[in-house]
CSV table of C-alpha atoms and ligand atoms in Angstrom, one decimal:
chain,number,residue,atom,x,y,z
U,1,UNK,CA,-55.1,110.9,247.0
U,2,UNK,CA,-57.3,111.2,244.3
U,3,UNK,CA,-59.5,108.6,243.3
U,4,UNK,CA,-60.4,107.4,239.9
U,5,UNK,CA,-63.4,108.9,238.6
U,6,UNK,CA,-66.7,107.5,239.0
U,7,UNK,CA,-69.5,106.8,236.0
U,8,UNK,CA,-72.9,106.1,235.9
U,9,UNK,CA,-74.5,104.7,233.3
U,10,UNK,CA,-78.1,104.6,232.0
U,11,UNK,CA,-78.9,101.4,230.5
U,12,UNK,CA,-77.6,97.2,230.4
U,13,UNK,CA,-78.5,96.5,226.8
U,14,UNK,CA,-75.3,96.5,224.3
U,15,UNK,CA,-73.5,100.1,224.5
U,16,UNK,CA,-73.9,100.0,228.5
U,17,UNK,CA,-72.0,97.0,229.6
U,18,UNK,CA,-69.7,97.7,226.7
U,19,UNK,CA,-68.7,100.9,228.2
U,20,UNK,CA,-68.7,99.8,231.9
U,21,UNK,CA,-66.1,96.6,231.1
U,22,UNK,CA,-63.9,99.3,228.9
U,23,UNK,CA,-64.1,102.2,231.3
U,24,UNK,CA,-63.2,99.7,234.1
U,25,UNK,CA,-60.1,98.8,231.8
U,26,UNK,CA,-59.3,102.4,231.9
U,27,UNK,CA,-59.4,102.9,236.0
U,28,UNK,CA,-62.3,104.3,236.2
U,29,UNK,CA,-65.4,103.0,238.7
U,30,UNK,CA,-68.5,102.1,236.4
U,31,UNK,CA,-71.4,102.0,238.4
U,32,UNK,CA,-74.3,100.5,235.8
U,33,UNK,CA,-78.2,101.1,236.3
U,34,UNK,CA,-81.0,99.2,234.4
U,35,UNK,CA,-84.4,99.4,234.8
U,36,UNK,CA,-85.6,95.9,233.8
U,37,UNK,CA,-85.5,93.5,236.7
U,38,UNK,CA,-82.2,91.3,235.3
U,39,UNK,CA,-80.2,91.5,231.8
U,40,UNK,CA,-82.8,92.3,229.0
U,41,UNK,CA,-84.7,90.2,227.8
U,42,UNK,CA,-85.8,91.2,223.9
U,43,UNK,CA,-84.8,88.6,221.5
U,44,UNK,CA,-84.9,90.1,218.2
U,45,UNK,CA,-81.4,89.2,216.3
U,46,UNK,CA,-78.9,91.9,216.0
U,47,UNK,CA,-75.6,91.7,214.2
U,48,UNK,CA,-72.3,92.4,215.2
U,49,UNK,CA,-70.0,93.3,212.3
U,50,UNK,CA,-67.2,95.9,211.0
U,51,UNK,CA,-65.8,97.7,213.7
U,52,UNK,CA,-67.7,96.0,216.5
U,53,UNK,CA,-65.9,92.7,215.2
U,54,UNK,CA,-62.6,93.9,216.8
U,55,UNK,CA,-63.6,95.6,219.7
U,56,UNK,CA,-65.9,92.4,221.7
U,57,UNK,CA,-62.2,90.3,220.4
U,58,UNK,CA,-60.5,91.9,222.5
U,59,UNK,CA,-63.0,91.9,225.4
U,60,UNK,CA,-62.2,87.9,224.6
U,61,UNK,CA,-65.9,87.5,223.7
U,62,UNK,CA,-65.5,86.0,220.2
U,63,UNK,CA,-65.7,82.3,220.9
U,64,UNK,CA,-68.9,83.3,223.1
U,65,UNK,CA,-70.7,85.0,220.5
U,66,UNK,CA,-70.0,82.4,218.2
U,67,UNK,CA,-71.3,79.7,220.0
U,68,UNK,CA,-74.8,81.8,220.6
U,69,UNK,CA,-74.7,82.4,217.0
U,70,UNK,CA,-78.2,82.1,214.7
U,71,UNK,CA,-76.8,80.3,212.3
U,72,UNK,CA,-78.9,81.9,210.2
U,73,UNK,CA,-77.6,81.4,206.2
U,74,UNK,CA,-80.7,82.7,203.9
U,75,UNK,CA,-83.7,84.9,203.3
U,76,UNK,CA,-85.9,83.3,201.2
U,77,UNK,CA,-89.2,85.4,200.1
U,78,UNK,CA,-92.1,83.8,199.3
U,79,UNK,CA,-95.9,85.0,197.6
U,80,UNK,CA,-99.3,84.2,199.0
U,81,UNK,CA,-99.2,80.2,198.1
U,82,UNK,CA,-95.8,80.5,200.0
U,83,UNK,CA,-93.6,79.5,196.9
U,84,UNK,CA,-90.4,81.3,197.0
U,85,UNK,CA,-90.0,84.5,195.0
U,86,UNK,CA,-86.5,85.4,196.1
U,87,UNK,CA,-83.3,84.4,198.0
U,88,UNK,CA,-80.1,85.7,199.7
U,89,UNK,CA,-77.7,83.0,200.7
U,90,UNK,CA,-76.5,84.9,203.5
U,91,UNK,CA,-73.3,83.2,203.6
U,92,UNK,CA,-72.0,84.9,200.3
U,93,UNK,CA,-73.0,88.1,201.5
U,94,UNK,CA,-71.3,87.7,204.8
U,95,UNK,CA,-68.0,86.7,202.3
U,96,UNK,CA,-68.2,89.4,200.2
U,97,UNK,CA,-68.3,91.8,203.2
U,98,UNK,CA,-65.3,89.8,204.9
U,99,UNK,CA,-66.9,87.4,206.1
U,100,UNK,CA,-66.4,88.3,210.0
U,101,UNK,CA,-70.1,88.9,211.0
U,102,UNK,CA,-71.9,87.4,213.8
U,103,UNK,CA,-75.7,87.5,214.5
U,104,UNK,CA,-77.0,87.1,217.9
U,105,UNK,CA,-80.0,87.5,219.6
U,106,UNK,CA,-79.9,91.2,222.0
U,107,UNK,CA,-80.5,88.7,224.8
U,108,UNK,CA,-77.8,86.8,224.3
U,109,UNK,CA,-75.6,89.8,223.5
U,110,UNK,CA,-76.4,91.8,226.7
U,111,UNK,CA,-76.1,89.0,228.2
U,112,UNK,CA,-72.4,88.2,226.8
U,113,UNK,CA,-71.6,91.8,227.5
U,114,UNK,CA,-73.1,91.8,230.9
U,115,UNK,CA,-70.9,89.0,232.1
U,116,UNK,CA,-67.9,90.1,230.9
U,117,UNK,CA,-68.4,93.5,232.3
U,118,UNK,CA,-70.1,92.3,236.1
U,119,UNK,CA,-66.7,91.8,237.7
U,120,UNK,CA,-65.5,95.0,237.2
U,121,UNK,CA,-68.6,97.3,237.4
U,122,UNK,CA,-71.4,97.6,239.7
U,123,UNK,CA,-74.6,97.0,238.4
U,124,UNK,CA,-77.9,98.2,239.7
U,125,UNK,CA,-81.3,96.7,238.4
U,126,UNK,CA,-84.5,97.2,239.0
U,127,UNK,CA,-83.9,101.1,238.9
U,128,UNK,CA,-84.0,104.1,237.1
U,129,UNK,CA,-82.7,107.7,237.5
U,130,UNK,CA,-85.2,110.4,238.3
U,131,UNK,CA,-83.0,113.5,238.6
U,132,UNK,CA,-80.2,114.9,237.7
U,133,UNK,CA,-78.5,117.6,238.9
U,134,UNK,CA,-74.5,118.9,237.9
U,135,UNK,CA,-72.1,121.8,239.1
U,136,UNK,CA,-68.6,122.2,238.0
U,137,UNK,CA,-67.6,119.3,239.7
U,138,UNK,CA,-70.3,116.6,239.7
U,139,UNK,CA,-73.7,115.6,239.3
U,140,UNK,CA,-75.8,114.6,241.7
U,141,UNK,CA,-78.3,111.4,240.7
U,142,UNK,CA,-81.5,110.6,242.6
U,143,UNK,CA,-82.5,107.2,241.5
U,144,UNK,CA,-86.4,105.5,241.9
U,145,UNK,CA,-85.0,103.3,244.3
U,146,UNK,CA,-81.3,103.7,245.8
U,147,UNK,CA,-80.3,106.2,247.4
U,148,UNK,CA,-79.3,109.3,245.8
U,149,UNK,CA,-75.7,109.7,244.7
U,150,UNK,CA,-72.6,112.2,243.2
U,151,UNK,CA,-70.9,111.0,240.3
U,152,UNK,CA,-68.2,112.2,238.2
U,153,UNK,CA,-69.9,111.7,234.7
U,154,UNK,CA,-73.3,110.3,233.8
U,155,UNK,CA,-73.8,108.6,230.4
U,156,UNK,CA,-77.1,107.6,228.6
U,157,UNK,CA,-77.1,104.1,227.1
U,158,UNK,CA,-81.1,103.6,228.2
U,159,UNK,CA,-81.9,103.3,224.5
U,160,UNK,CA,-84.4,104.8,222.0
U,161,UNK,CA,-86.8,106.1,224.9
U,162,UNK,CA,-83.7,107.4,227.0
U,163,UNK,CA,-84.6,108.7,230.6
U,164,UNK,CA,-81.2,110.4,230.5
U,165,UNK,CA,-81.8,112.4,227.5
U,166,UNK,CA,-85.1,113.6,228.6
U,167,UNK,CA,-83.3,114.8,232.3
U,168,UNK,CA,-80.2,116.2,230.7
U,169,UNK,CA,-81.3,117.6,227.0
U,170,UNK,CA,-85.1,117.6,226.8
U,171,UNK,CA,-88.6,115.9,225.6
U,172,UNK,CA,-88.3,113.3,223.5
U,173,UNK,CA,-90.2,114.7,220.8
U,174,UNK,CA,-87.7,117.2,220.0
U,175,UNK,CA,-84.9,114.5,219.2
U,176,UNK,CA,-87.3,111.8,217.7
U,177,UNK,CA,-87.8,110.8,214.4
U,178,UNK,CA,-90.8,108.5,213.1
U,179,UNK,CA,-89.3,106.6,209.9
U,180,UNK,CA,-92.5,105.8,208.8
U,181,UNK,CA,-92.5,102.3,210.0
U,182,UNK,CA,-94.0,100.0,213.0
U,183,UNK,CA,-92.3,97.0,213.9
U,184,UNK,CA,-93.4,94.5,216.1
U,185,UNK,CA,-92.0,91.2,217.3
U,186,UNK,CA,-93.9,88.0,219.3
U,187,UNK,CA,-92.0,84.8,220.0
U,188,UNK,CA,-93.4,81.4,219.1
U,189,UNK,CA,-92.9,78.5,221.5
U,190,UNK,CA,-93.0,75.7,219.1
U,191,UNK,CA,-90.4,74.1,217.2
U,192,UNK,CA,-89.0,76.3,214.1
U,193,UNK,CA,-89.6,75.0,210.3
U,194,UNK,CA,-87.0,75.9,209.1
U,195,UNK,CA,-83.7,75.7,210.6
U,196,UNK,CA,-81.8,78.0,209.1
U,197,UNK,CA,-83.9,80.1,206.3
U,198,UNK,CA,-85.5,83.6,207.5
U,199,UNK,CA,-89.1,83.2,205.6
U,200,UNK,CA,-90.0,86.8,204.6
U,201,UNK,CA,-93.4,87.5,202.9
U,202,UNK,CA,-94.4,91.2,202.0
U,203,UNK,CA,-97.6,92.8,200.6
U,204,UNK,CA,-97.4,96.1,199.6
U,205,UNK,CA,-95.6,98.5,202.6
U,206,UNK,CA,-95.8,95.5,204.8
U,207,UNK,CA,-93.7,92.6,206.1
U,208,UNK,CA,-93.6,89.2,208.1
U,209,UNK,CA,-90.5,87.8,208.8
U,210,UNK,CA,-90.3,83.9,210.6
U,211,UNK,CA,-86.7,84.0,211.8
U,212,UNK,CA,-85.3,80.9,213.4
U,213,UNK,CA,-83.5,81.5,216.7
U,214,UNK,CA,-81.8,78.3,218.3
U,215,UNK,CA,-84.8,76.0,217.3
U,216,UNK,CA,-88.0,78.6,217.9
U,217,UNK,CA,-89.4,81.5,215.9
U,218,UNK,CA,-89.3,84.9,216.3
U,219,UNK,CA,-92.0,86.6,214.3
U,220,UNK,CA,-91.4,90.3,213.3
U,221,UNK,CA,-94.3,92.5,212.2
U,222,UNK,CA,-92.7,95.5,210.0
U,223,UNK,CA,-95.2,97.7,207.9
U,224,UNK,CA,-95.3,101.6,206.9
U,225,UNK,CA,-97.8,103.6,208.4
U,226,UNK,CA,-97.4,107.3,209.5
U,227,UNK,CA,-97.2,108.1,213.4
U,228,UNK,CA,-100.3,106.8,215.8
U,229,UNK,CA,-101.9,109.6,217.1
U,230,UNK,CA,-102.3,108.4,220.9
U,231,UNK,CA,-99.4,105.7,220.5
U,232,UNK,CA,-97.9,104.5,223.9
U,233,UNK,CA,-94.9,101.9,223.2
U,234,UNK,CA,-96.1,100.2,226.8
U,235,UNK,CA,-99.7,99.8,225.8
U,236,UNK,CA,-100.0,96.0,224.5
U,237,UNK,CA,-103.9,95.8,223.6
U,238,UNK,CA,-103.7,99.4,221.6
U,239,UNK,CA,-100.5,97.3,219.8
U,240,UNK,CA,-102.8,94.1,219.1
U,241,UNK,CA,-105.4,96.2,217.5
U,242,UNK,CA,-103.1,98.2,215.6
U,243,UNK,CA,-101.5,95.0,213.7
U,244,UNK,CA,-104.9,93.3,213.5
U,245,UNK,CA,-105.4,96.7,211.3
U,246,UNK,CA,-102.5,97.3,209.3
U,247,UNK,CA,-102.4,93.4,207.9
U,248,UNK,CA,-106.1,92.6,207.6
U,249,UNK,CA,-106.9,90.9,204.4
U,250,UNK,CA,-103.4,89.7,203.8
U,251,UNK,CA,-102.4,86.3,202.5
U,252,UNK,CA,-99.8,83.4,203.3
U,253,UNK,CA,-99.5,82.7,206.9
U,254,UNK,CA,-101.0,86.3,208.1
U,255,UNK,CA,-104.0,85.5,209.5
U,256,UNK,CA,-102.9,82.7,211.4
U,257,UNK,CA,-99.9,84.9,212.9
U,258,UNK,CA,-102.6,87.3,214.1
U,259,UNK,CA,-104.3,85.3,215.4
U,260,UNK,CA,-101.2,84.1,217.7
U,261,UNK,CA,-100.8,87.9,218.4
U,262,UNK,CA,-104.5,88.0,219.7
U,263,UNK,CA,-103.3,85.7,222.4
U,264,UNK,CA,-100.0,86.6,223.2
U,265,UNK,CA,-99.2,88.5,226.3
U,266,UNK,CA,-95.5,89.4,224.9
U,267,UNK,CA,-95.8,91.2,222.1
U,268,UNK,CA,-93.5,94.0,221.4
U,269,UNK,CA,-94.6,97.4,218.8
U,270,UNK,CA,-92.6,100.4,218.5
U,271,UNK,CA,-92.3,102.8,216.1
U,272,UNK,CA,-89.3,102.6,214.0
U,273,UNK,CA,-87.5,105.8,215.3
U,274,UNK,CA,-84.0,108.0,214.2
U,275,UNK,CA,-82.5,110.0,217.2
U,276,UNK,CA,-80.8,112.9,216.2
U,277,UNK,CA,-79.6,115.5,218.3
U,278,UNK,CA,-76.4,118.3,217.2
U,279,UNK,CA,-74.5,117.2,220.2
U,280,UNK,CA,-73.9,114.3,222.2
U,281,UNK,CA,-73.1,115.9,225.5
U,282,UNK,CA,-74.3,118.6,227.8
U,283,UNK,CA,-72.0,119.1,230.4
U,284,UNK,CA,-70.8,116.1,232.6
U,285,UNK,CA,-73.4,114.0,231.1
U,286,UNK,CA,-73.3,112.2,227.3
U,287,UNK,CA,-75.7,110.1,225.2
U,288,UNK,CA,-74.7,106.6,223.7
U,289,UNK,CA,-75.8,104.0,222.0
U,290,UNK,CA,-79.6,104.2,220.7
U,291,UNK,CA,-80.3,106.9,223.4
U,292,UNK,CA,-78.6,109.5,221.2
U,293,UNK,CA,-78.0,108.1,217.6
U,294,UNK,CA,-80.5,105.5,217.0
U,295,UNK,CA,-80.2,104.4,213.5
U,296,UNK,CA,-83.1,102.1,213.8
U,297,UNK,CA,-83.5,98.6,213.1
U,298,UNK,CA,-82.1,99.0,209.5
U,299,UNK,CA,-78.8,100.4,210.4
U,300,UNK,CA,-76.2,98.1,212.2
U,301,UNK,CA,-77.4,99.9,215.8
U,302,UNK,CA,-76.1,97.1,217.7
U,303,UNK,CA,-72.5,97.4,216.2
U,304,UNK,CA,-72.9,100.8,216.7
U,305,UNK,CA,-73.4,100.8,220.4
U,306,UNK,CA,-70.4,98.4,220.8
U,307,UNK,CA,-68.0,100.6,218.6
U,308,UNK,CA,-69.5,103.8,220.6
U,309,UNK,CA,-68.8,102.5,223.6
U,310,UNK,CA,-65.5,101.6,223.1
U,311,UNK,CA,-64.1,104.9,221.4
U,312,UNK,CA,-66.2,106.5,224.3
U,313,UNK,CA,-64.1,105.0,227.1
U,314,UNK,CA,-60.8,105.3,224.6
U,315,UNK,CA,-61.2,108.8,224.6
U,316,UNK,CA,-62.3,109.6,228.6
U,317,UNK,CA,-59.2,107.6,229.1
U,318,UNK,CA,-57.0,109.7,226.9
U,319,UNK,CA,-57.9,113.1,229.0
U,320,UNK,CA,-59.1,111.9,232.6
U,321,UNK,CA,-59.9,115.1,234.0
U,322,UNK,CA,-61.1,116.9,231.1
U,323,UNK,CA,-64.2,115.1,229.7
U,324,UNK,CA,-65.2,118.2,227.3
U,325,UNK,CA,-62.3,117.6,225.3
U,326,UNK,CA,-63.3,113.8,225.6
U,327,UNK,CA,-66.6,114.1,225.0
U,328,UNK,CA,-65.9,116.2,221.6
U,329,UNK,CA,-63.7,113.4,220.4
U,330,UNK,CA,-65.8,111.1,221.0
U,331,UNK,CA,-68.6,112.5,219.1
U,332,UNK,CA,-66.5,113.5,215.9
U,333,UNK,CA,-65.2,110.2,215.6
U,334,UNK,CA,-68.1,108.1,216.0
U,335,UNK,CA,-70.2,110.2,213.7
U,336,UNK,CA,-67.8,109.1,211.0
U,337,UNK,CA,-69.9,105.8,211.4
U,338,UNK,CA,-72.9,106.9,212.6
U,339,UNK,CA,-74.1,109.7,210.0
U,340,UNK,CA,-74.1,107.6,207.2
U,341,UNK,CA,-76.2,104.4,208.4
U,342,UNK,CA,-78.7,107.4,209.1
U,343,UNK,CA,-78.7,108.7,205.4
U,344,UNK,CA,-79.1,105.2,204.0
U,345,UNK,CA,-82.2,103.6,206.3
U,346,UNK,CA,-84.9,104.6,203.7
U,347,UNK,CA,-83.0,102.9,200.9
U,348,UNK,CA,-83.0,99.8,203.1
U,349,UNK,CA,-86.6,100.2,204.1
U,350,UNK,CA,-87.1,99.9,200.3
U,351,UNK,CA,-85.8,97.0,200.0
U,352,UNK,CA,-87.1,95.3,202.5
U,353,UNK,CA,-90.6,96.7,202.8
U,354,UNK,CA,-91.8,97.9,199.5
U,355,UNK,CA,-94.5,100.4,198.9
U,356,UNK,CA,-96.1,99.1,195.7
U,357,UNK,CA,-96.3,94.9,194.2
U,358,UNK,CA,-94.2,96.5,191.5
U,359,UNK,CA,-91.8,97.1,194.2
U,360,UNK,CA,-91.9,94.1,195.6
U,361,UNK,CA,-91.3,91.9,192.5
U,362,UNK,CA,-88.1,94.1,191.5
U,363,UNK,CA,-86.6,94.0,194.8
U,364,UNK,CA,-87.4,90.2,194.4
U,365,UNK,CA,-84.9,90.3,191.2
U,366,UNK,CA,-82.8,92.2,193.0
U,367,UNK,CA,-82.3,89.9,195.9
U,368,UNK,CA,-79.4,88.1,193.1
U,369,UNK,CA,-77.6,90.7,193.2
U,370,UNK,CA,-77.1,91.5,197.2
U,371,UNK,CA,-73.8,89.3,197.6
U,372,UNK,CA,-71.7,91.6,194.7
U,373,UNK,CA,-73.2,94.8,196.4
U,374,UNK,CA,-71.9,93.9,199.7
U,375,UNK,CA,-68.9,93.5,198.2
U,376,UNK,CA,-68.8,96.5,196.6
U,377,UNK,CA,-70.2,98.0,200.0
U,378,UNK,CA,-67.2,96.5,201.9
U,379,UNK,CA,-64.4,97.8,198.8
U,380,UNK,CA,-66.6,101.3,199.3
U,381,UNK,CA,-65.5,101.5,203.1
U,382,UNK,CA,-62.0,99.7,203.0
U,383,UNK,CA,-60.9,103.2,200.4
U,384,UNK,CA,-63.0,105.6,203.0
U,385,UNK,CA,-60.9,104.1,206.0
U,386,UNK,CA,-58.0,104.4,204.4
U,387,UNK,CA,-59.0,108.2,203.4
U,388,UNK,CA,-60.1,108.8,206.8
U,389,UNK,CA,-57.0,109.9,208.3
U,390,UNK,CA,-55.1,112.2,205.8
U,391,UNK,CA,-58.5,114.0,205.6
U,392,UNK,CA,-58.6,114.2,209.7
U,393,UNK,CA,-55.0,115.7,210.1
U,394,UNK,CA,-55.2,118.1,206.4
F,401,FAD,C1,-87.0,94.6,216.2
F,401,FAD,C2,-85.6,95.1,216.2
F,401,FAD,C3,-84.7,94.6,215.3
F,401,FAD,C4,-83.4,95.0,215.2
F,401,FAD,N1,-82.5,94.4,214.4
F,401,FAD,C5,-81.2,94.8,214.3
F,401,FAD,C6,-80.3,94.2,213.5
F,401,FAD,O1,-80.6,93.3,212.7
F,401,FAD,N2,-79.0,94.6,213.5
F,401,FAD,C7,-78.6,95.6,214.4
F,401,FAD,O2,-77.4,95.9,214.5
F,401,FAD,N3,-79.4,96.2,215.2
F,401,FAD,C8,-80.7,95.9,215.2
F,401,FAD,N4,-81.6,96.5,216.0
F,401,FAD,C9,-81.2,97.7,216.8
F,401,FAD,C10,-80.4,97.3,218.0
F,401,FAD,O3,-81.2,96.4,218.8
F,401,FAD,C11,-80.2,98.5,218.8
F,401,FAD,O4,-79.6,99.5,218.0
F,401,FAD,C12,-79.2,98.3,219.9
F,401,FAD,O5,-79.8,97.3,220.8
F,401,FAD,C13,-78.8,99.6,220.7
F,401,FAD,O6,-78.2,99.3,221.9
F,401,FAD,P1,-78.3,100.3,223.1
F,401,FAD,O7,-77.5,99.6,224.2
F,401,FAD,O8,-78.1,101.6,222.7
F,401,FAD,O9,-79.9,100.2,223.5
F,401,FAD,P2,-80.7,99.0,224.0
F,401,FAD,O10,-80.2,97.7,223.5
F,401,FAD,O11,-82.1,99.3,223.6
F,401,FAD,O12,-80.5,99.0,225.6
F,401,FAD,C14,-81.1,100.0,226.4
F,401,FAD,C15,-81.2,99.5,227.8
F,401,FAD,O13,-81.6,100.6,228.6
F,401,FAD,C16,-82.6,100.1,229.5
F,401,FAD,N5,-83.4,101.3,230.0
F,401,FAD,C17,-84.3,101.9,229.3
F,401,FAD,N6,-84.8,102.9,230.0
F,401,FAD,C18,-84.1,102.9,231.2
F,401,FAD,C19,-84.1,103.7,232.3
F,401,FAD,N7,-84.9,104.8,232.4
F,401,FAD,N8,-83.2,103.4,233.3
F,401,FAD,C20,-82.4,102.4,233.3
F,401,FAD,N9,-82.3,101.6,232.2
F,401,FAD,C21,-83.2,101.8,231.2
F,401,FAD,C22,-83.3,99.1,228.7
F,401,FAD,O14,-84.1,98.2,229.5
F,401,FAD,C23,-82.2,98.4,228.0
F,401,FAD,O15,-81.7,97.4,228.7
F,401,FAD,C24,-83.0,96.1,216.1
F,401,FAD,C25,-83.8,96.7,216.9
F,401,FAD,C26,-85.1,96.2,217.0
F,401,FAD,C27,-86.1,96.9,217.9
């Protein structure tokens, strides 16, 4: 009798577990491997919205995701003295964009994701895939730490700096793309100001963001600044010096924040990276998630890895036996989403980071005006969804 097939997968962040708990809806044996020691830990706040929205409702996840909800409802700018210069009530944007929208930490989603999906998948962490290896029929894993292994398919959810894509498709230089932005991130242990307001002060091609997360703050660090020669994403001191850098001599609460930064042993810098490769699959083994579209931080990633994951599984399901087909599906569909929130990351940069003070005071006008153009944004992709299909079957 044949068995149902068997999947690894690279990665327990957001499009892994997603994929294991749909793939194990669809008969097939998930086998999950992360390398961090338990569910992630990285607790910037990520959103889940438009097509995400309906795919973790029917994993039953909803309520949950609620409940470990922000509550985030502004972003208020403010100038040196700290008055403010600009505001978006969040809450009309979410309304004129349907009003659906959650934001979540990425702990608390993997971790959402991670429990729905542990009952039905097999999770190994605390490893990482070394080799790969596939024939007609299979590929062959060797892991750090288990022992090695034949699987039917292998999929790459390991994110920006996948293993999986290096192994199966080649150096990460070839598939990476520097935005032209840094971001950093450091968590603050004492109690938030403000409750519900993300505080956002700029000078020109830099930001610091104080975002509340269930009573503390999470600091983000985002300026421009063209690719590090020498930059290691693991290397905390090179990070330290390269922030103390980029924001010396800047007002407000900045050099207070660095100096946090100089003391903190948690700090998080990465460059601000696109992934773009012209296919999503070689062979047996397919890229998902931020592993093989990263949109970066601008671009709805998170709802993209939920929304990937699930058409991934849909379509396996659709052909068991013949993942080429399945593969190609998969990709043509979810580039429909993906391409896009590629094209339109520098306009976002913009906005939130300007280059010049002039840019800074008109995107602080502008901030009045964000509630009608997410409205307009959602009309925009109601019409295109309901173009979609005559244009897929003409
Ligand atoms: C600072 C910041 C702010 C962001 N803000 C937003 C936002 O507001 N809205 C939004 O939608 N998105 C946002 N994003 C993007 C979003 O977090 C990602 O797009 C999303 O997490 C992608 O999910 P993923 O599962 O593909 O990758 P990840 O969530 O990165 O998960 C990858 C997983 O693979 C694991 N892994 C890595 N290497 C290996 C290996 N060799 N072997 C095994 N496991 C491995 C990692 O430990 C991790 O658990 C932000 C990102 C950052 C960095």
């Amino acid at each position: 009798m044949k068995t149902n097939p068997s999947v690894l997968i690279s990665g327990a962040g957001v499009a892994g577990p997603t994929l294991a708990y749909w793939l194990a809806e669809h008969g097939f044996r998930p086998t999950v491997v992360e390398r961090a020691a338990g569910p992630r830990t990285s607790g910037n706040p990520v959103d889940v919205r438009g097509p995400a929205v309906q795919v973790v409702e029917r994993m039953g996840l909803t309520e949950r995701l609620r409940e470990a909800a922000t509550e985030v409802t502004a972003m208020s700018f403010v100038n040196d003295a700290g008055c403010q210069v600009g505001r978006v009530d969040l809450r009309a944007t979410r309304q004129a964009s349907g009003g659906d929208e959650v934001e979540v930490t990425r702990t608390d989603l993997a971790r959402i994701l991670y429990e729905a999906s542990r009952d039905s998948a097999e999770f190994l962490f605390d490893d990482t895939i070394t080799a790969l290896a596939q024939d007609d029929d299979g590929v062959d894993v060797t892991f750090e730490k288990s022992a090695p292994r034949r699987f039917d398919l292998v999929v790459g959810a390991d994110g920006l700096h996948s293993t999986t894509r290096r192994l199966a498709f080649g150096p990460e230089e070839e598939f990476v793309r520097h935005t032209g932005l840094y971001v950093a991130t450091l968590q603050l242990d004492d109690p938030a100001e403000q409750e519900r307001d993300v505080v956002l002060h700029n000078a020109p091609g830099r930001l610091v963001s104080l975002h509340p997360v269930h009573g503390r703050t999470l600091v983000a660090f985002i300026f421009r600044g063209p690719a590090v020669e020498g930059f290691d994403h693991r290397d905390i001191a090179q990070h330290r010096r390269i922030l103390a850098d980029a924001y010396a001599g800047d007002g407000w609460r900045v050099p207070e924040l660095l100096e946090r930064v100089r003391a903190a042993d948690d700090l998080w810098l990465d460059s601000v990276s696109q992934v773009r490769l012209d296919t999503w699959s070689s062979g047996r083994v397919a890229l998902l998630g931020d592993a093989g579209s990263s949109v970066s931080l601008f671009g709805d990633g998170s709802t993209l890895a939920i929304a990937g994951a699930h058409t991934l599984a849909k379509e396996l399901a659709a052909t068991p036996g013949d993942h080429r087909s399945a593969f190609a599906r998969y990709e043509a569909e979810h580039r429909i989403l993906v391409d896009p929130k590629q094209n339109n990351v520098q306009a976002a940069a913009s906005m939130m980071v300007p280059a010049t003070r002039v840019g800074i005071v008109a995107r602080n006008l502008a901030t009045r005006l964000w509630p009608a153009a997410a409205g307009a944004g959602r009309l925009r992709s109601r019409i295109t969804a309901r173009r979609r299909p005559a244009r897929a079957t003409a």
